[in-house]
Amino acid sequence: MVFCVTFIPAPLQARADTVKDVVKQLDKVYDQLVLDPEGLNDVAAAKAKLASLSRDPDSAPWPDVFAVLLTDQVITKLGGEDAAKGKIIDFVCDLAAIQYSTHAGELRDNMESFREKHASTITALFGSDFNIDDLYDYLLAAKGEVPNVITGNVSDLIALASGDYGQIRTTMERWAGDAFNRAATGQYSLFLNKLGTIGWSIDKLIYAKDIISAKVDPGYAGEIAMLKATVRSETHFLKNGKEWDQNINLKAGDTLPLKLSVLDFSMAGYILHWKVDDASIATVDDSTKTLTGAAKGKTILRAYINNPETDWVYQGTVHVTGGGGHKE
């Protein structure tokens, strides 16, 4: 249910722009996802399993979900036990569909559909002073807290792109819980209060989400693929202390230090390994973390954990022009 793990850090926007802003900012996440065909397939597979998931309240995984979310308060607010079960199933499935969207257009459609379909459920649960747009804004605010949560936590930060299943899951859930609680201040303290009145909490929502993910996304491969894409979308080559685009220009003989910012952690380039596809165009000294132009042409540069083909964090194109000889 906590689909905001796929959101990049973003400031709050005007209410009418919430869905539009989320979709616009997530374009670069999906741009990274398409560079990972295996990961994209994992997300699509989870989406397909979710679509075919039985909505019979007596079939798995719903009894486990009800054990977490079907409280006496929820039963009362949603019109009785049978009605509450049906609404919880629809609510959880449609929210999970947002998480497993495979491109920006689909994300927009799923978010708008969720808003239209579940407005009455949100009102019944939380009252007329908190609606789905408030929920979307709160999730954006929580995601905006992620850099504050992870500051200085280097091993956890790099683990997100490493493919280490256990570490990724543990890290993600801790960050999500901390970010949600940090965001629940000021205007958003109302949300935590309203959760409490129906017997829910952030931890319960995360647990319920995990129950669904375990059923439709074995090994959480789809979630991990989206996490990798999110981290990669927030990874930038640094040149002269400034974030650079995906194209790195230098002359043959020129040398650049290999510096990288990952989710605002500017020392990541010293921890990761580096590799170019064509050493006749440019070379990397992984011990000194430097890039040197060799001959006119272009080649792909990657920063990675252990395998440049599967667990890369950054990928850019090096364009080498005529002779230079400058060392930055």
Tab-separated table of C-alpha atoms in Angstrom:
chain	number	residue	atom	x	y	z
A	1	MET	CA	0.000	0.000	0.000
A	2	VAL	CA	2.886	2.333	0.520
A	3	PHE	CA	3.298	3.071	-3.153
A	4	CYS	CA	5.241	6.253	-2.531
A	5	VAL	CA	8.485	4.291	-2.378
A	6	THR	CA	8.510	4.742	-6.127
A	7	PHE	CA	8.266	8.512	-5.904
A	8	ILE	CA	11.286	10.734	-6.224
A	9	PRO	CA	11.777	13.517	-3.666
A	10	ALA	CA	9.419	16.347	-4.546
A	11	PRO	CA	8.144	19.562	-2.980
A	12	LEU	CA	4.465	19.960	-2.299
A	13	GLN	CA	2.478	21.459	-5.160
A	14	ALA	CA	-0.912	23.083	-5.456
A	15	ARG	CA	-3.769	20.649	-4.903
A	16	ALA	CA	-4.968	20.638	-8.501
A	17	ASP	CA	-1.483	19.731	-9.728
A	18	THR	CA	-0.798	16.766	-7.442
A	19	VAL	CA	-1.294	13.932	-9.946
A	20	LYS	CA	0.174	15.927	-12.832
A	21	ASP	CA	3.255	16.814	-10.791
A	22	VAL	CA	3.857	13.245	-9.634
A	23	VAL	CA	3.596	11.907	-13.176
A	24	LYS	CA	5.868	14.603	-14.584
A	25	GLN	CA	8.566	13.946	-12.013
A	26	LEU	CA	8.338	10.186	-12.371
A	27	ASP	CA	9.063	10.380	-16.093
A	28	LYS	CA	12.768	10.109	-15.333
A	29	VAL	CA	12.196	7.084	-13.089
A	30	TYR	CA	10.458	5.268	-15.926
A	31	ASP	CA	13.231	6.409	-18.283
A	32	GLN	CA	15.626	4.483	-16.048
A	33	LEU	CA	13.291	1.502	-15.766
A	34	VAL	CA	13.312	0.939	-19.536
A	35	LEU	CA	17.117	0.698	-19.378
A	36	ASP	CA	16.628	-2.374	-17.175
A	37	PRO	CA	14.605	-4.828	-19.327
A	38	GLU	CA	14.693	-7.552	-16.694
A	39	GLY	CA	13.452	-5.145	-14.037
A	40	LEU	CA	10.716	-3.829	-16.322
A	41	ASN	CA	9.586	-7.404	-16.910
A	42	ASP	CA	9.517	-7.990	-13.148
A	43	VAL	CA	7.244	-4.973	-12.632
A	44	ALA	CA	4.988	-6.061	-15.500
A	45	ALA	CA	4.803	-9.606	-14.104
A	46	ALA	CA	3.744	-8.312	-10.685
A	47	LYS	CA	1.134	-6.092	-12.333
A	48	ALA	CA	-0.279	-9.078	-14.244
A	49	LYS	CA	-0.474	-11.222	-11.104
A	50	LEU	CA	-2.172	-8.389	-9.258
A	51	ALA	CA	-4.774	-8.070	-12.026
A	52	SER	CA	-5.592	-11.781	-11.760
A	53	LEU	CA	-5.549	-11.893	-7.955
A	54	SER	CA	-8.761	-13.376	-6.568
A	55	ARG	CA	-10.995	-10.878	-4.802
A	56	ASP	CA	-12.822	-13.604	-2.916
A	57	PRO	CA	-12.503	-12.469	0.718
A	58	ASP	CA	-11.996	-16.063	1.859
A	59	SER	CA	-9.033	-16.697	-0.459
A	60	ALA	CA	-5.395	-15.851	0.192
A	61	PRO	CA	-4.070	-13.310	0.955
A	62	TRP	CA	-7.213	-11.537	2.160
A	63	PRO	CA	-7.691	-13.198	5.571
A	64	ASP	CA	-4.166	-12.042	6.475
A	65	VAL	CA	-4.914	-8.527	5.216
A	66	PHE	CA	-8.166	-8.422	7.180
A	67	ALA	CA	-6.311	-9.461	10.327
A	68	VAL	CA	-4.412	-6.176	10.002
A	69	LEU	CA	-6.937	-3.731	8.532
A	70	LEU	CA	-10.435	-5.035	9.330
A	71	THR	CA	-10.868	-3.351	12.705
A	72	ASP	CA	-14.154	-2.801	14.503
A	73	GLN	CA	-13.946	0.895	13.662
A	74	VAL	CA	-13.468	0.164	9.945
A	75	ILE	CA	-16.387	-2.278	9.930
A	76	THR	CA	-18.629	0.383	11.449
A	77	LYS	CA	-17.501	3.169	9.114
A	78	LEU	CA	-17.771	1.061	5.944
A	79	GLY	CA	-21.236	-0.349	6.544
A	80	GLY	CA	-20.711	-3.767	8.090
A	81	GLU	CA	-18.209	-6.605	7.835
A	82	ASP	CA	-19.046	-7.866	4.339
A	83	ALA	CA	-19.109	-4.383	2.833
A	84	ALA	CA	-15.888	-3.462	4.623
A	85	LYS	CA	-14.100	-6.541	3.302
A	86	GLY	CA	-15.092	-5.749	-0.270
A	87	LYS	CA	-14.014	-2.129	0.018
A	88	ILE	CA	-10.677	-3.052	1.609
A	89	ILE	CA	-9.956	-5.525	-1.205
A	90	ASP	CA	-10.746	-2.962	-3.912
A	91	PHE	CA	-8.835	-0.222	-2.082
A	92	VAL	CA	-5.703	-2.333	-1.586
A	93	CYS	CA	-5.685	-3.749	-5.133
A	94	ASP	CA	-6.159	-0.371	-6.787
A	95	LEU	CA	-3.480	1.234	-4.629
A	96	ALA	CA	-1.087	-1.607	-5.442
A	97	ALA	CA	-1.819	-1.052	-9.143
A	98	ILE	CA	-0.343	2.427	-8.747
A	99	GLN	CA	2.822	0.925	-7.287
A	100	TYR	CA	3.225	-1.488	-10.204
A	101	SER	CA	2.564	1.023	-12.996
A	102	THR	CA	5.077	0.451	-15.792
A	103	HIS	CA	5.055	3.888	-17.432
A	104	ALA	CA	4.044	7.454	-16.649
A	105	GLY	CA	0.785	7.386	-18.612
A	106	GLU	CA	-0.365	4.287	-16.782
A	107	LEU	CA	0.574	5.853	-13.452
A	108	ARG	CA	-1.549	8.914	-14.257
A	109	ASP	CA	-4.528	6.769	-15.253
A	110	ASN	CA	-4.230	4.601	-12.134
A	111	MET	CA	-3.953	7.583	-9.788
A	112	GLU	CA	-6.912	9.364	-11.359
A	113	SER	CA	-8.972	6.165	-11.353
A	114	PHE	CA	-8.140	5.557	-7.699
A	115	ARG	CA	-9.188	9.087	-6.792
A	116	GLU	CA	-12.538	8.724	-8.550
A	117	LYS	CA	-13.288	5.207	-7.338
A	118	HIS	CA	-12.306	5.535	-3.687
A	119	ALA	CA	-13.247	9.091	-2.766
A	120	SER	CA	-16.276	7.883	-0.814
A	121	THR	CA	-14.241	5.233	1.038
A	122	ILE	CA	-11.653	7.802	2.130
A	123	THR	CA	-14.420	10.130	3.310
A	124	ALA	CA	-16.124	7.311	5.211
A	125	LEU	CA	-12.883	6.324	6.930
A	126	PHE	CA	-11.359	9.726	7.621
A	127	GLY	CA	-14.152	12.282	7.405
A	128	SER	CA	-14.860	15.131	5.021
A	129	ASP	CA	-11.794	17.126	6.098
A	130	PHE	CA	-9.326	14.611	4.583
A	131	ASN	CA	-9.582	13.389	0.990
A	132	ILE	CA	-7.508	11.483	-1.569
A	133	ASP	CA	-5.661	14.598	-2.705
A	134	ASP	CA	-4.627	15.122	0.913
A	135	LEU	CA	-3.378	11.522	0.894
A	136	TYR	CA	-1.386	12.067	-2.313
A	137	ASP	CA	0.113	15.276	-0.931
A	138	TYR	CA	1.056	13.512	2.297
A	139	LEU	CA	2.796	10.738	0.358
A	140	LEU	CA	4.743	13.340	-1.609
A	141	ALA	CA	5.696	15.059	1.625
A	142	ALA	CA	6.879	11.743	3.059
A	143	LYS	CA	8.987	11.047	-0.005
A	144	GLY	CA	10.462	14.501	0.314
A	145	GLU	CA	11.697	13.470	3.760
A	146	VAL	CA	13.688	10.503	2.406
A	147	PRO	CA	16.946	12.460	1.844
A	148	ASN	CA	16.730	13.664	5.449
A	149	VAL	CA	16.219	10.110	6.678
A	150	ILE	CA	19.147	8.617	4.761
A	151	THR	CA	21.700	11.408	5.179
A	152	GLY	CA	25.045	9.878	6.078
A	153	ASN	CA	23.741	6.303	5.891
A	154	VAL	CA	26.103	5.251	3.118
A	155	SER	CA	25.833	1.466	3.310
A	156	ASP	CA	22.038	1.532	3.247
A	157	LEU	CA	22.014	4.066	0.425
A	158	ILE	CA	24.265	2.042	-1.845
A	159	ALA	CA	22.434	-1.179	-0.941
A	160	LEU	CA	19.335	0.088	-2.738
A	161	ALA	CA	21.004	-0.432	-6.098
A	162	SER	CA	23.012	-3.512	-5.172
A	163	GLY	CA	20.404	-6.198	-5.756
A	164	ASP	CA	20.837	-7.471	-2.185
A	165	TYR	CA	17.233	-8.534	-1.544
A	166	GLY	CA	17.350	-8.728	2.242
A	167	GLN	CA	19.192	-5.456	2.703
A	168	ILE	CA	16.989	-3.627	0.223
A	169	ARG	CA	13.774	-4.752	1.891
A	170	THR	CA	14.988	-3.918	5.382
A	171	THR	CA	16.329	-0.559	4.280
A	172	MET	CA	13.247	0.423	2.309
A	173	GLU	CA	10.806	-0.323	5.082
A	174	ARG	CA	12.845	1.498	7.702
A	175	TRP	CA	13.203	4.543	5.469
A	176	ALA	CA	9.518	4.511	4.558
A	177	GLY	CA	8.380	4.330	8.168
A	178	ASP	CA	10.774	7.060	9.276
A	179	ALA	CA	9.840	9.309	6.339
A	180	PHE	CA	6.101	8.890	6.964
A	181	ASN	CA	6.504	9.786	10.609
A	182	ARG	CA	8.710	12.790	9.826
A	183	ALA	CA	6.140	14.039	7.320
A	184	ALA	CA	3.271	13.665	9.786
A	185	THR	CA	3.733	17.109	11.284
A	186	GLY	CA	1.759	20.312	10.901
A	187	GLN	CA	-1.125	19.834	8.491
A	188	TYR	CA	-0.295	16.136	8.057
A	189	SER	CA	-0.463	15.294	11.751
A	190	LEU	CA	-4.176	15.022	11.027
A	191	PHE	CA	-3.528	11.898	8.940
A	192	LEU	CA	-1.816	9.980	11.746
A	193	ASN	CA	-4.571	10.989	14.131
A	194	LYS	CA	-7.203	9.724	11.724
A	195	LEU	CA	-5.336	6.448	11.226
A	196	GLY	CA	-5.359	5.952	14.967
A	197	THR	CA	-9.103	6.489	15.241
A	198	ILE	CA	-9.771	3.492	12.955
A	199	GLY	CA	-7.135	1.250	14.538
A	200	TRP	CA	-4.568	1.676	11.763
A	201	SER	CA	-0.972	2.905	11.824
A	202	ILE	CA	1.910	3.437	9.401
A	203	ASP	CA	3.435	0.117	10.466
A	204	LYS	CA	0.154	-1.703	9.819
A	205	LEU	CA	-0.164	-0.180	6.355
A	206	ILE	CA	3.385	-1.235	5.475
A	207	TYR	CA	2.709	-4.739	6.769
A	208	ALA	CA	-0.515	-5.019	4.756
A	209	LYS	CA	1.337	-3.851	1.649
A	210	ASP	CA	3.952	-6.548	2.225
A	211	ILE	CA	1.261	-9.229	2.377
A	212	ILE	CA	0.020	-8.246	-1.084
A	213	SER	CA	3.531	-7.865	-2.499
A	214	ALA	CA	4.532	-11.321	-1.271
A	215	LYS	CA	1.580	-12.775	-3.182
A	216	VAL	CA	1.936	-10.955	-6.511
A	217	ASP	CA	5.637	-10.058	-6.540
A	218	PRO	CA	7.682	-13.114	-5.454
A	219	GLY	CA	11.029	-12.041	-4.062
A	220	TYR	CA	9.794	-8.443	-4.357
A	221	ALA	CA	11.546	-8.278	-7.733
A	222	GLY	CA	9.146	-5.651	-9.073
A	223	GLU	CA	9.551	-3.431	-6.026
A	224	ILE	CA	13.318	-3.757	-6.207
A	225	ALA	CA	13.291	-2.840	-9.905
A	226	MET	CA	11.330	0.327	-9.145
A	227	LEU	CA	13.687	1.163	-6.290
A	228	LYS	CA	16.699	0.777	-8.558
A	229	ALA	CA	15.085	3.003	-11.174
A	230	THR	CA	14.282	5.612	-8.526
A	231	VAL	CA	17.840	5.666	-7.185
A	232	ARG	CA	19.271	5.818	-10.706
A	233	SER	CA	16.979	8.726	-11.561
A	234	GLU	CA	18.418	10.632	-8.606
A	235	THR	CA	22.051	9.853	-9.455
A	236	HIS	CA	24.126	12.573	-11.110
A	237	PHE	CA	27.669	12.894	-12.396
A	238	LEU	CA	29.421	15.799	-10.691
A	239	LYS	CA	31.689	18.154	-12.603
A	240	ASN	CA	33.183	21.179	-10.881
A	241	GLY	CA	30.824	20.518	-7.988
A	242	LYS	CA	27.713	20.745	-10.166
A	243	GLU	CA	25.304	18.060	-11.343
A	244	TRP	CA	25.994	17.134	-14.959
A	245	ASP	CA	23.693	15.554	-17.499
A	246	GLN	CA	24.107	12.065	-18.941
A	247	ASN	CA	26.600	13.280	-21.574
A	248	ILE	CA	30.183	13.849	-20.420
A	249	ASN	CA	32.357	15.817	-22.838
A	250	LEU	CA	36.151	15.850	-22.711
A	251	LYS	CA	39.113	15.979	-25.059
A	252	ALA	CA	41.558	13.178	-25.757
A	253	GLY	CA	44.217	13.354	-23.073
A	254	ASP	CA	42.001	15.240	-20.625
A	255	THR	CA	41.280	13.704	-17.228
A	256	LEU	CA	38.215	14.127	-15.022
A	257	PRO	CA	37.675	12.938	-11.453
A	258	LEU	CA	34.836	10.415	-11.214
A	259	LYS	CA	32.456	12.048	-8.773
A	260	LEU	CA	28.843	11.062	-8.264
A	261	SER	CA	25.853	12.200	-6.235
A	262	VAL	CA	23.322	9.521	-5.228
A	263	LEU	CA	20.207	10.941	-3.560
A	264	ASP	CA	22.282	13.985	-2.569
A	265	PHE	CA	25.126	11.859	-1.155
A	266	SER	CA	28.068	13.431	-2.990
A	267	MET	CA	30.754	10.911	-1.976
A	268	ALA	CA	29.188	7.940	-3.779
A	269	GLY	CA	31.703	8.055	-6.637
A	270	TYR	CA	34.518	7.080	-4.288
A	271	ILE	CA	32.659	3.988	-3.067
A	272	LEU	CA	31.426	2.593	-6.379
A	273	HIS	CA	33.425	0.934	-9.152
A	274	TRP	CA	33.680	2.476	-12.628
A	275	LYS	CA	33.930	0.999	-16.117
A	276	VAL	CA	33.746	2.137	-19.749
A	277	ASP	CA	32.517	-0.072	-22.578
A	278	ASP	CA	35.256	0.935	-25.029
A	279	ALA	CA	38.695	1.551	-23.535
A	280	SER	CA	40.000	2.729	-26.916
A	281	ILE	CA	37.822	5.845	-26.549
A	282	ALA	CA	38.284	6.543	-22.838
A	283	THR	CA	39.906	4.816	-19.893
A	284	VAL	CA	39.038	4.556	-16.221
A	285	ASP	CA	41.472	4.243	-13.339
A	286	ASP	CA	39.267	2.690	-10.698
A	287	SER	CA	41.915	3.073	-8.000
A	288	THR	CA	42.176	6.854	-8.396
A	289	LYS	CA	38.582	7.277	-9.651
A	290	THR	CA	39.556	9.192	-12.781
A	291	LEU	CA	38.374	9.206	-16.398
A	292	THR	CA	40.749	10.009	-19.272
A	293	GLY	CA	39.886	10.644	-22.910
A	294	ALA	CA	41.867	8.437	-25.310
A	295	ALA	CA	40.558	9.006	-28.839
A	296	LYS	CA	37.709	10.727	-30.649
A	297	GLY	CA	34.407	8.896	-30.276
A	298	LYS	CA	31.881	7.965	-27.620
A	299	THR	CA	31.466	5.175	-25.098
A	300	ILE	CA	29.229	4.256	-22.170
A	301	LEU	CA	30.445	4.945	-18.631
A	302	ARG	CA	28.938	3.089	-15.678
A	303	ALA	CA	29.281	3.288	-11.913
A	304	TYR	CA	28.359	-0.008	-10.270
A	305	ILE	CA	28.516	-2.173	-7.152
A	306	ASN	CA	29.801	-5.564	-8.308
A	307	ASN	CA	28.499	-6.166	-11.839
A	308	PRO	CA	28.364	-3.300	-14.371
A	309	GLU	CA	25.676	-5.093	-16.375
A	310	THR	CA	23.153	-5.643	-13.583
A	311	ASP	CA	23.802	-3.483	-10.527
A	312	TRP	CA	24.928	-0.230	-12.078
A	313	VAL	CA	23.866	2.945	-10.310
A	314	TYR	CA	24.862	5.485	-12.956
A	315	GLN	CA	25.075	5.216	-16.741
A	316	GLY	CA	26.166	8.033	-19.031
A	317	THR	CA	27.811	8.623	-22.402
A	318	VAL	CA	31.373	9.920	-22.692
A	319	HIS	CA	31.997	12.044	-25.795
A	320	VAL	CA	35.698	12.453	-26.584
A	321	THR	CA	36.810	15.118	-29.058
A	322	GLY	CA	40.266	16.143	-30.360
A	323	GLY	CA	43.445	16.341	-28.323
A	324	GLY	CA	43.581	18.166	-25.030
A	325	GLY	CA	45.871	17.192	-22.216
A	326	HIS	CA	44.096	18.993	-19.389
A	327	LYS	CA	43.782	17.399	-15.975
A	328	GLU	CA	41.004	18.752	-13.762
